[in-house]
Coordinates of C-alpha atoms in Angstrom, one line a residue:
Chain A
T1 CA -94.9 180.1 122.9
Q2 CA -96.9 180.2 126.1
L3 CA -95.5 182.7 128.6
L4 CA -96.4 183.2 132.2
E5 CA -95.7 186.5 133.9
Q6 CA -95.4 186.7 137.6
S7 CA -95.7 189.8 139.8
P8 CA -94.3 191.2 141.8
Q9 CA -90.8 189.9 141.1
F10 CA -89.7 190.6 144.7
L11 CA -91.8 191.1 147.9
S12 CA -90.5 191.8 151.4
I13 CA -93.0 192.0 154.2
Q14 CA -93.3 191.7 157.9
E15 CA -94.6 188.7 159.8
G16 CA -98.3 188.8 160.2
E17 CA -99.0 190.7 157.0
N18 CA -101.2 189.5 154.1
L19 CA -100.0 189.3 150.5
T20 CA -101.1 188.3 147.0
V21 CA -98.9 187.3 144.1
Y22 CA -100.1 187.0 140.6
C23 CA -99.5 184.8 137.6
N24 CA -100.8 186.0 134.2
S25 CA -100.7 184.8 130.6
S26 CA -102.3 185.6 127.3
S27 CA -102.7 181.9 126.7
V28 CA -105.3 179.5 128.1
F29 CA -104.0 176.7 130.3
S30 CA -105.9 173.4 131.0
S31 CA -104.4 173.6 134.5
L32 CA -102.0 175.6 136.5
Q33 CA -99.6 174.5 139.3
W34 CA -97.9 176.5 142.1
Y35 CA -94.6 175.5 143.5
R36 CA -92.4 176.8 146.3
Q37 CA -88.7 176.7 146.0
E38 CA -86.3 177.3 149.0
P39 CA -82.6 178.1 148.6
G40 CA -80.6 175.1 147.6
E41 CA -83.6 173.0 146.9
G42 CA -85.8 172.1 144.0
P43 CA -89.3 173.4 143.6
V44 CA -92.0 171.6 145.6
L45 CA -95.6 171.3 144.3
L46 CA -98.1 173.1 146.4
V47 CA -101.3 172.8 144.5
T48 CA -102.9 172.2 141.0
V49 CA -105.9 174.2 139.9
V50 CA -107.9 172.8 137.0
T51 CA -111.3 174.4 136.7
G52 CA -111.8 178.1 135.7
G53 CA -112.8 180.0 138.8
E54 CA -111.6 177.3 141.1
V55 CA -110.4 178.2 144.6
K56 CA -108.2 175.9 146.7
K57 CA -107.0 176.5 150.2
L58 CA -103.9 175.1 151.8
K59 CA -103.8 176.3 155.5
R60 CA -103.1 180.0 155.2
L61 CA -102.5 179.9 151.4
T62 CA -105.4 180.5 149.0
F63 CA -105.0 179.7 145.3
Q64 CA -107.4 180.9 142.6
F65 CA -107.6 180.0 138.9
G66 CA -109.1 182.7 136.7
D67 CA -112.5 182.1 135.0
A68 CA -110.8 182.2 131.6
R69 CA -108.0 179.9 132.8
K70 CA -105.4 182.5 131.8
D71 CA -104.4 183.7 135.2
S72 CA -104.0 182.7 138.8
S73 CA -103.3 184.2 142.2
L74 CA -101.9 183.1 145.5
H75 CA -102.9 184.8 148.6
I76 CA -101.1 184.3 151.9
T77 CA -102.8 185.3 155.2
A78 CA -100.7 186.2 158.2
A79 CA -97.4 185.4 156.6
Q80 CA -94.7 183.7 158.6
P81 CA -90.9 183.6 158.2
G82 CA -91.4 179.9 157.1
D83 CA -93.3 181.2 154.0
T84 CA -90.1 182.7 152.7
G85 CA -89.1 181.3 149.3
L86 CA -89.5 181.6 145.6
Y87 CA -93.1 181.0 144.4
L88 CA -93.4 179.7 140.9
C89 CA -96.5 179.2 138.8
A90 CA -96.4 176.7 136.0
G91 CA -99.0 176.1 133.2
V92 CA -100.0 173.0 131.4
G93 CA -100.9 173.4 127.7
P94 CA -104.6 173.6 126.7
Q95 CA -104.6 170.1 125.4
G96 CA -103.8 168.8 128.9
G97 CA -101.2 166.0 129.3
S98 CA -98.7 168.1 127.5
E99 CA -95.2 166.8 128.0
K100 CA -93.8 169.8 129.7
L101 CA -94.7 172.6 132.1
V102 CA -94.1 176.2 131.3
F103 CA -92.8 178.1 134.4
G104 CA -93.0 181.7 135.3
K105 CA -89.9 183.4 136.6
G106 CA -91.3 183.5 140.1
T107 CA -92.0 185.8 143.0
K108 CA -89.2 185.9 145.6
L109 CA -91.0 186.4 149.0
T110 CA -89.1 187.4 152.2
V111 CA -91.1 187.4 155.4
N112 CA -89.2 189.2 158.1
P113 CA -89.7 188.3 161.8
Chain B
D1 CA -86.1 164.0 150.6
S2 CA -88.2 164.2 147.4
G3 CA -87.2 160.8 146.2
V4 CA -85.4 162.3 143.1
T5 CA -81.7 162.0 143.5
Q6 CA -79.3 164.2 141.7
T7 CA -75.5 164.0 141.7
P8 CA -73.2 165.8 142.1
K9 CA -74.7 168.6 144.1
H10 CA -71.9 171.1 143.1
L11 CA -69.6 171.0 140.1
I12 CA -66.9 173.5 139.2
T13 CA -65.2 173.1 135.9
A14 CA -63.3 175.1 133.3
T15 CA -64.5 176.4 130.0
G16 CA -64.3 173.9 127.1
Q17 CA -64.7 170.9 129.4
R18 CA -67.4 168.2 129.5
V19 CA -69.5 167.2 132.5
T20 CA -72.2 164.6 133.2
L21 CA -75.0 165.2 135.6
R22 CA -76.9 162.2 136.9
C23 CA -80.5 161.8 138.0
S24 CA -82.4 158.9 139.6
P25 CA -86.1 159.4 139.4
R26 CA -88.6 158.7 142.2
S27 CA -89.4 155.0 142.5
G28 CA -92.2 154.2 140.1
D29 CA -91.8 157.3 137.9
L30 CA -91.2 156.7 134.2
S31 CA -90.7 160.2 133.0
V32 CA -87.6 162.3 133.6
Y33 CA -87.3 166.0 132.8
W34 CA -84.3 168.2 132.8
Y35 CA -84.5 172.0 133.5
Q36 CA -82.0 174.7 133.6
Q37 CA -82.5 177.5 136.1
S38 CA -80.7 180.9 135.9
L39 CA -81.3 184.2 137.6
D40 CA -82.4 186.0 134.4
Q41 CA -84.2 183.2 132.6
G42 CA -85.9 181.2 135.3
L43 CA -86.7 177.6 134.9
Q44 CA -86.2 176.5 131.3
F45 CA -87.2 173.1 130.0
L46 CA -84.4 171.2 128.3
I47 CA -85.6 167.7 127.5
Q48 CA -87.9 164.9 128.6
Y49 CA -87.6 161.1 128.5
Y50 CA -90.3 158.6 129.1
N51 CA -89.5 155.0 129.7
G52 CA -86.1 155.3 127.9
E53 CA -87.4 157.2 124.9
E54 CA -87.0 160.9 124.2
R55 CA -90.4 162.5 124.5
A56 CA -90.0 166.2 124.1
K57 CA -87.3 168.7 123.5
G58 CA -87.1 172.3 124.7
N59 CA -84.4 174.9 124.7
I60 CA -81.5 172.4 124.7
L61 CA -78.3 173.5 123.0
E62 CA -76.6 171.1 120.5
R63 CA -73.7 170.9 122.9
F64 CA -76.0 169.3 125.5
S65 CA -77.3 165.8 125.2
A66 CA -79.2 163.4 127.5
Q67 CA -80.3 159.8 127.8
Q68 CA -82.4 157.6 130.0
F69 CA -81.2 154.1 130.8
P70 CA -83.1 150.9 131.2
D71 CA -83.1 151.3 135.0
L72 CA -84.7 154.7 134.3
H73 CA -81.9 156.8 135.6
S74 CA -80.9 159.7 133.4
E75 CA -77.8 161.6 132.5
L76 CA -77.4 165.0 131.1
N77 CA -74.1 165.6 129.2
L78 CA -72.8 169.1 128.8
S79 CA -69.8 169.7 126.5
S80 CA -67.6 172.5 125.3
L81 CA -68.8 174.4 128.4
E82 CA -69.0 178.2 128.3
L83 CA -69.3 180.7 131.2
G84 CA -72.9 181.2 130.3
D85 CA -73.7 177.5 131.1
S86 CA -73.2 178.2 134.8
A87 CA -76.6 177.6 136.3
L88 CA -78.6 175.2 138.5
Y89 CA -79.7 172.1 136.6
F90 CA -82.7 170.3 137.9
C91 CA -84.1 166.9 137.2
A92 CA -87.7 166.1 137.8
S93 CA -89.8 163.0 137.5
S94 CA -93.4 162.0 137.1
V95 CA -95.4 158.8 136.9
D96 CA -96.1 159.1 133.2
F97 CA -95.8 161.7 130.5
R98 CA -98.9 163.6 131.7
T99 CA -98.1 166.8 133.5
D100 CA -101.4 167.3 135.2
Y101 CA -100.3 165.9 138.6
G102 CA -97.1 167.9 138.8
Y103 CA -93.5 167.0 138.9
T104 CA -91.2 165.9 141.8
F105 CA -87.9 167.8 141.6
G106 CA -84.5 166.8 142.8
S107 CA -82.3 169.2 144.8
G108 CA -80.3 170.2 141.7
T109 CA -76.7 170.4 140.5
R110 CA -75.1 173.8 140.7
L111 CA -72.7 174.0 137.8
T112 CA -70.0 176.7 137.8
V113 CA -67.9 177.2 134.7
V114 CA -64.8 179.2 135.3

């Protein structure tokens, strides 16, 4: 069974601070996805990383896929209250096109004004 | 609005009862996935349907069943409900059975068993 461990589990910071959250596994994934979930809503896809070492930027969010495709990180610069939410990473099996995503339990981020 | 519609949004029922959750996928999507989200377990995959056929099964209890209809909407049936079944149930859809491009999730059904 492929497991994804996310850390930290909870993070509370002030507006304007930078932060990094991590997603780690002992398994190799053909790709990894990051989602953000707000209270009362379903997860929303932010990005997919496919190539080991790949870095993708989405405004103030920077996503990195580890060289060995076993881990990923999400860095937020100058966090804003609107960034508050549950950040989930999800891995696709090494064969790619696997029928389901394996989700981590998430990092709950609170950005205080 | 993600395009994935789930009803009802909230459901409160008693132990031992049976409920049906409904999902309409995003237009053009053929795959439907059901997930259960609880505080301690996170998002757990239950089952996937692709174009009317069961494609993959996850941690779905025998008391639970699902189906996808010809119009591609899906229903998740939960029976002999227990207190521990209280959770958020999400439906997601994708164009085909590949996961590489991500899923589109609905807003979920919050089930409370009392």
